Short mmCIF file of C-alpha atoms in Angstrom, two decimals:
data_model
loop_
_atom_site.label_atom_id
_atom_site.label_comp_id
_atom_site.label_asym_id
_atom_site.label_seq_id
_atom_site.Cartn_x
_atom_site.Cartn_y
_atom_site.Cartn_z
CA MET S 1 29.61 44.71 -21.69
CA ARG S 2 28.93 47.15 -18.82
CA SER S 3 25.22 46.55 -19.13
CA LEU S 4 25.78 42.78 -19.04
CA LEU S 5 27.93 42.96 -15.90
CA ARG S 6 25.32 45.13 -14.21
CA TRP S 7 22.61 42.56 -14.91
CA VAL S 8 24.83 39.70 -13.70
CA PHE S 9 25.47 41.58 -10.46
CA LEU S 10 21.80 42.32 -9.89
CA PHE S 11 20.87 38.69 -10.62
CA ALA S 12 23.45 37.45 -8.08
CA VAL S 13 22.13 39.82 -5.43
CA THR S 14 18.53 38.76 -6.09
CA LEU S 15 19.46 35.07 -5.93
CA SER S 16 21.30 35.42 -2.64
CA VAL S 17 18.43 37.34 -1.06
CA SER S 18 15.76 34.89 -2.22
CA SER S 19 17.74 31.93 -0.85
CA CYS S 20 17.73 33.32 2.73
CA LYS S 21 14.86 33.22 5.15
CA THR S 22 15.72 36.68 6.41
CA LYS S 23 14.92 39.41 3.97
CA LEU S 24 17.86 41.64 3.24
CA HIS S 25 17.91 45.00 1.57
CA PRO S 26 21.33 45.40 -0.03
CA THR S 27 22.58 48.80 -0.98
CA VAL S 28 25.19 49.36 -3.67
CA HIS S 29 27.51 52.14 -2.58
CA ALA S 30 29.76 52.13 -5.64
CA ASN S 31 29.90 50.44 -9.00
CA GLN S 32 33.17 49.07 -10.27
CA PHE S 33 33.52 47.67 -13.77
CA TYR S 34 36.29 45.59 -15.31
CA GLN S 35 36.98 45.80 -19.02
CA ILE S 36 37.47 42.36 -20.57
CA ASP S 37 39.36 42.73 -23.85
CA ALA S 38 42.76 42.29 -25.50
CA SER S 39 44.34 44.71 -23.05
CA LEU S 40 44.26 42.04 -20.31
CA ALA S 41 47.61 40.30 -19.88
CA ALA S 42 47.61 36.55 -20.62
CA ASP S 43 48.00 34.24 -17.65
CA SER S 44 51.08 32.15 -18.44
CA SER S 45 50.09 29.37 -16.03
CA ILE S 46 46.78 28.87 -17.81
CA ILE S 47 48.49 28.93 -21.21
CA GLN S 48 50.97 26.28 -20.05
CA TYR S 49 48.08 24.16 -18.79
CA TYR S 50 46.04 24.07 -22.02
CA THR S 51 48.84 24.20 -24.60
CA PRO S 52 49.50 20.41 -24.67
CA TYR S 53 45.79 19.76 -25.24
CA LYS S 54 45.62 22.42 -27.93
CA GLU S 55 48.60 20.93 -29.76
CA LYS S 56 47.10 17.45 -29.57
CA LEU S 57 43.78 18.73 -30.91
CA GLN S 58 45.48 20.58 -33.77
CA GLN S 59 47.45 17.44 -34.65
CA GLU S 60 44.26 15.35 -34.80
CA MET S 61 42.34 17.95 -36.80
CA SER S 62 45.17 18.07 -39.34
CA ARG S 63 45.21 14.29 -39.83
CA VAL S 64 44.64 13.46 -43.50
CA LEU S 65 41.86 10.96 -44.21
CA GLY S 66 41.81 10.98 -48.00
CA TYR S 67 41.79 13.08 -51.12
CA SER S 68 39.08 14.79 -53.15
CA ASP S 69 39.54 15.31 -56.87
CA LEU S 70 36.94 18.08 -56.88
CA HIS S 71 35.85 20.98 -54.73
CA LEU S 72 32.59 19.66 -53.30
CA THR S 73 30.35 22.67 -53.10
CA LYS S 74 27.08 22.92 -51.21
CA SER S 75 24.27 24.92 -52.77
CA ARG S 76 20.54 25.61 -52.71
CA GLU S 77 20.05 23.68 -55.95
CA ALA S 78 18.22 20.34 -56.06
CA GLU S 79 21.59 18.59 -56.15
CA SER S 80 25.07 19.53 -55.02
CA LEU S 81 28.40 17.74 -54.97
CA ALA S 82 28.70 18.13 -51.20
CA GLY S 83 25.14 16.90 -50.74
CA ASN S 84 25.63 13.80 -52.88
CA PHE S 85 28.87 12.95 -51.08
CA PHE S 86 27.10 13.36 -47.74
CA VAL S 87 24.11 11.11 -48.45
CA ASP S 88 26.19 8.52 -50.35
CA ALA S 89 28.24 8.15 -47.16
CA LEU S 90 25.07 7.76 -45.07
CA LEU S 91 23.71 5.02 -47.32
CA TRP S 92 27.09 3.26 -47.41
CA LYS S 93 27.22 3.07 -43.60
CA ALA S 94 23.54 2.20 -43.17
CA LYS S 95 23.89 -0.82 -45.45
CA GLN S 96 26.61 -2.12 -43.16
CA LEU S 97 24.26 -1.82 -40.19
CA GLU S 98 21.09 -3.01 -41.94
CA PRO S 99 21.68 -4.38 -45.46
CA ASP S 100 18.09 -3.79 -46.59
CA VAL S 101 18.27 0.01 -46.23
CA GLN S 102 17.27 1.45 -49.61
CA ALA S 103 17.71 5.21 -49.48
CA SER S 104 19.24 8.09 -47.52
CA PHE S 105 18.09 11.61 -46.80
CA ALA S 106 19.60 14.84 -45.46
CA THR S 107 18.88 18.54 -45.82
CA LYS S 108 20.88 21.31 -47.42
CA GLY S 109 21.00 23.24 -44.16
CA GLY S 110 22.58 20.33 -42.30
CA ILE S 111 25.70 20.48 -44.48
CA ARG S 112 27.65 23.37 -43.03
CA ALA S 113 30.67 23.70 -45.32
CA ASP S 114 32.14 22.79 -48.68
CA LEU S 115 34.83 20.15 -48.98
CA LYS S 116 37.77 21.61 -50.87
CA ALA S 117 39.74 19.74 -53.49
CA GLY S 118 42.94 18.09 -52.26
CA ASN S 119 43.70 16.46 -48.94
CA VAL S 120 40.67 15.89 -46.73
CA THR S 121 41.39 16.19 -43.01
CA VAL S 122 39.49 15.42 -39.83
CA GLY S 123 39.03 19.17 -39.40
CA ASP S 124 37.43 19.44 -42.85
CA ILE S 125 34.81 16.86 -41.88
CA PHE S 126 34.14 18.65 -38.58
CA GLU S 127 33.49 21.85 -40.52
CA MET S 128 31.11 20.06 -42.86
CA MET S 129 29.20 18.39 -40.00
CA PRO S 130 29.98 19.97 -36.59
CA PHE S 131 26.89 18.63 -34.81
CA GLU S 132 26.49 15.59 -32.56
CA ASN S 133 23.75 14.03 -34.69
CA VAL S 134 23.61 10.24 -34.98
CA LEU S 135 22.37 7.81 -37.61
CA SER S 136 18.67 6.99 -37.60
CA ILE S 137 17.22 4.17 -39.69
CA VAL S 138 13.45 4.31 -40.13
CA THR S 139 10.97 2.00 -41.80
CA LEU S 140 8.29 3.93 -43.66
CA SER S 141 5.08 3.06 -45.44
CA GLY S 142 4.89 3.75 -49.14
CA LYS S 143 2.43 6.55 -48.38
CA ASP S 144 4.98 8.29 -46.17
CA MET S 145 7.60 7.84 -48.86
CA LEU S 146 5.28 9.75 -51.18
CA ARG S 147 5.02 12.43 -48.50
CA TRP S 148 8.82 12.58 -48.60
CA ALA S 149 8.69 13.20 -52.35
CA ASP S 150 6.17 16.00 -51.80
CA TYR S 151 8.49 17.54 -49.17
CA MET S 152 11.29 17.47 -51.72
CA ALA S 153 9.07 19.19 -54.29
CA GLN S 154 8.03 21.90 -51.83
CA THR S 155 11.58 22.64 -50.64
CA GLY S 156 13.39 22.68 -53.97
CA GLY S 157 14.96 19.28 -53.51
CA GLN S 158 17.21 17.95 -50.75
CA PRO S 159 20.26 15.63 -50.65
CA ALA S 160 19.19 12.01 -51.17
CA ALA S 161 20.67 8.74 -52.38
CA GLY S 162 19.12 5.53 -53.67
CA ILE S 163 16.33 7.38 -55.43
CA GLU S 164 15.35 9.01 -58.71
CA LEU S 165 12.95 11.90 -58.37
CA GLU S 166 11.51 14.17 -61.06
CA ILE S 167 9.41 17.21 -60.28
CA GLN S 168 7.57 19.45 -62.71
CA ASP S 169 5.39 22.47 -61.93
CA GLY S 170 5.72 21.72 -58.22
CA LYS S 171 4.41 18.17 -58.59
CA VAL S 172 6.15 14.80 -58.41
CA THR S 173 6.05 13.16 -61.84
CA MET S 174 8.38 10.23 -61.14
CA PHE S 175 9.69 8.70 -57.92
CA ARG S 176 11.79 5.54 -57.86
CA VAL S 177 13.66 3.82 -55.06
CA GLN S 178 16.45 1.50 -56.14
CA GLY S 179 15.13 1.71 -59.70
CA ARG S 180 11.51 0.81 -58.90
CA GLU S 181 8.46 3.03 -58.75
CA VAL S 182 7.37 3.68 -55.18
CA ASP S 183 4.41 1.51 -54.16
CA ALA S 184 2.04 3.16 -51.68
CA ASN S 185 1.29 -0.28 -50.19
CA ALA S 186 4.92 -1.32 -49.71
CA THR S 187 7.39 -0.52 -46.92
CA TYR S 188 10.84 1.05 -47.24
CA LYS S 189 13.92 1.58 -45.12
CA LEU S 190 15.48 5.02 -45.06
CA VAL S 191 18.57 6.32 -43.27
CA THR S 192 18.82 9.88 -42.02
CA TYR S 193 19.91 11.42 -38.71
CA ASP S 194 18.10 11.95 -35.44
CA TYR S 195 17.58 15.70 -35.82
CA LEU S 196 15.52 15.17 -38.96
CA ALA S 197 13.82 12.04 -37.61
CA ASN S 198 12.69 14.20 -34.68
CA GLY S 199 11.09 16.73 -37.04
CA GLY S 200 13.92 19.24 -37.52
CA ASP S 201 13.99 21.41 -40.65
CA TYR S 202 10.18 21.16 -40.82
CA VAL S 203 10.32 17.47 -41.73
CA THR S 204 6.88 15.97 -41.16
CA PHE S 205 6.88 12.78 -43.23
CA LEU S 206 8.97 10.95 -40.59
CA ASP S 207 6.39 11.48 -37.86
CA LYS S 208 4.82 8.00 -38.09
CA PRO S 209 7.61 5.49 -38.79
CA LEU S 210 6.73 1.81 -38.64
CA SER S 211 10.02 1.40 -36.79
CA ARG S 212 13.05 3.50 -35.90
CA THR S 213 16.53 2.68 -34.64
CA ASP S 214 19.03 5.32 -33.55
CA TYR S 215 22.64 4.17 -33.69
CA PRO S 216 25.44 5.72 -31.61
CA GLN S 217 27.38 6.35 -34.83
CA ARG S 218 27.79 10.11 -35.28
CA ILE S 219 27.29 11.47 -38.77
CA ARG S 220 30.76 13.00 -38.97
CA GLU S 221 32.25 9.66 -37.88
CA THR S 222 30.39 8.09 -40.78
CA LEU S 223 31.84 10.65 -43.19
CA MET S 224 35.34 10.00 -41.84
CA GLU S 225 34.93 6.23 -42.18
CA TYR S 226 33.64 6.63 -45.72
CA VAL S 227 36.63 8.71 -46.82
CA THR S 228 39.06 6.38 -45.03
CA ASP S 229 37.51 3.35 -46.75
CA LEU S 230 37.89 4.99 -50.17
CA THR S 231 41.55 5.68 -49.36
CA LYS S 232 42.15 2.08 -48.35
CA GLN S 233 40.77 1.03 -51.74
CA GLY S 234 43.17 3.43 -53.47
CA LYS S 235 40.30 5.73 -54.47
CA HIS S 236 39.68 9.45 -54.22
CA ILE S 237 36.39 11.19 -53.46
CA GLN S 238 34.73 11.63 -56.83
CA ALA S 239 31.22 12.86 -56.13
CA GLN S 240 29.19 13.85 -59.17
CA LEU S 241 25.86 15.32 -60.14
CA ASP S 242 23.86 12.45 -61.62
CA GLY S 243 20.31 13.81 -61.85
CA ARG S 244 18.96 11.85 -58.92
CA VAL S 245 16.75 14.81 -57.98
CA LYS S 246 15.61 16.75 -61.00
CA PHE S 247 13.29 19.70 -61.57
CA ILE S 248 11.93 19.73 -65.11
CA LYS S 249 11.12 23.13 -66.59
#
């Protein structure tokens, strides 16, 4: 902390000198440091100012959206309950925006937390997806779809919906979209989010989309809508492992 304050002070002095036409040569006669820790007394006026906002935020974060019958865990496996829930929600929303969307894609690293069994709150969804990423719908050539399958094979599988993918000895042995084998000469619509569409997580197969549309819909808003819609239908979250991405030994 002392080292940091010293550097801040020196930076401020340098900045003030460089901004003047007249060159100054400041001399520090004495150093004085202030310890910033729990020993500092709380400022009651500041606490009074932010408390109403804090209470409102806590109330919103505690708002129940729905119910999960299972603990949706995330993992490094080819499939996970949290991953399937996540991409099923993406595909559900994308079909509302563009009905011909066929598949969805995310990465394991983008899912930041499990979803525990029981009541699902706004705060739970924020923990699962805390970022400001938005929905991206891309149109890809069949060749780029095959590049996607290769990416999945190289990375041990990633969350995806609308597909069936089998990988053996590091090679793709079967790849279907909506029940049909991928045709290298066809085109496909895929939903993901802007971070991946921009090449995050070493994604390269999205670098030459035939078209791309970014929607203002945030991913966590999509997850919230998905859970709320299930609740309105009298349903619980019931994600399951269904073999959509499979590594054959």
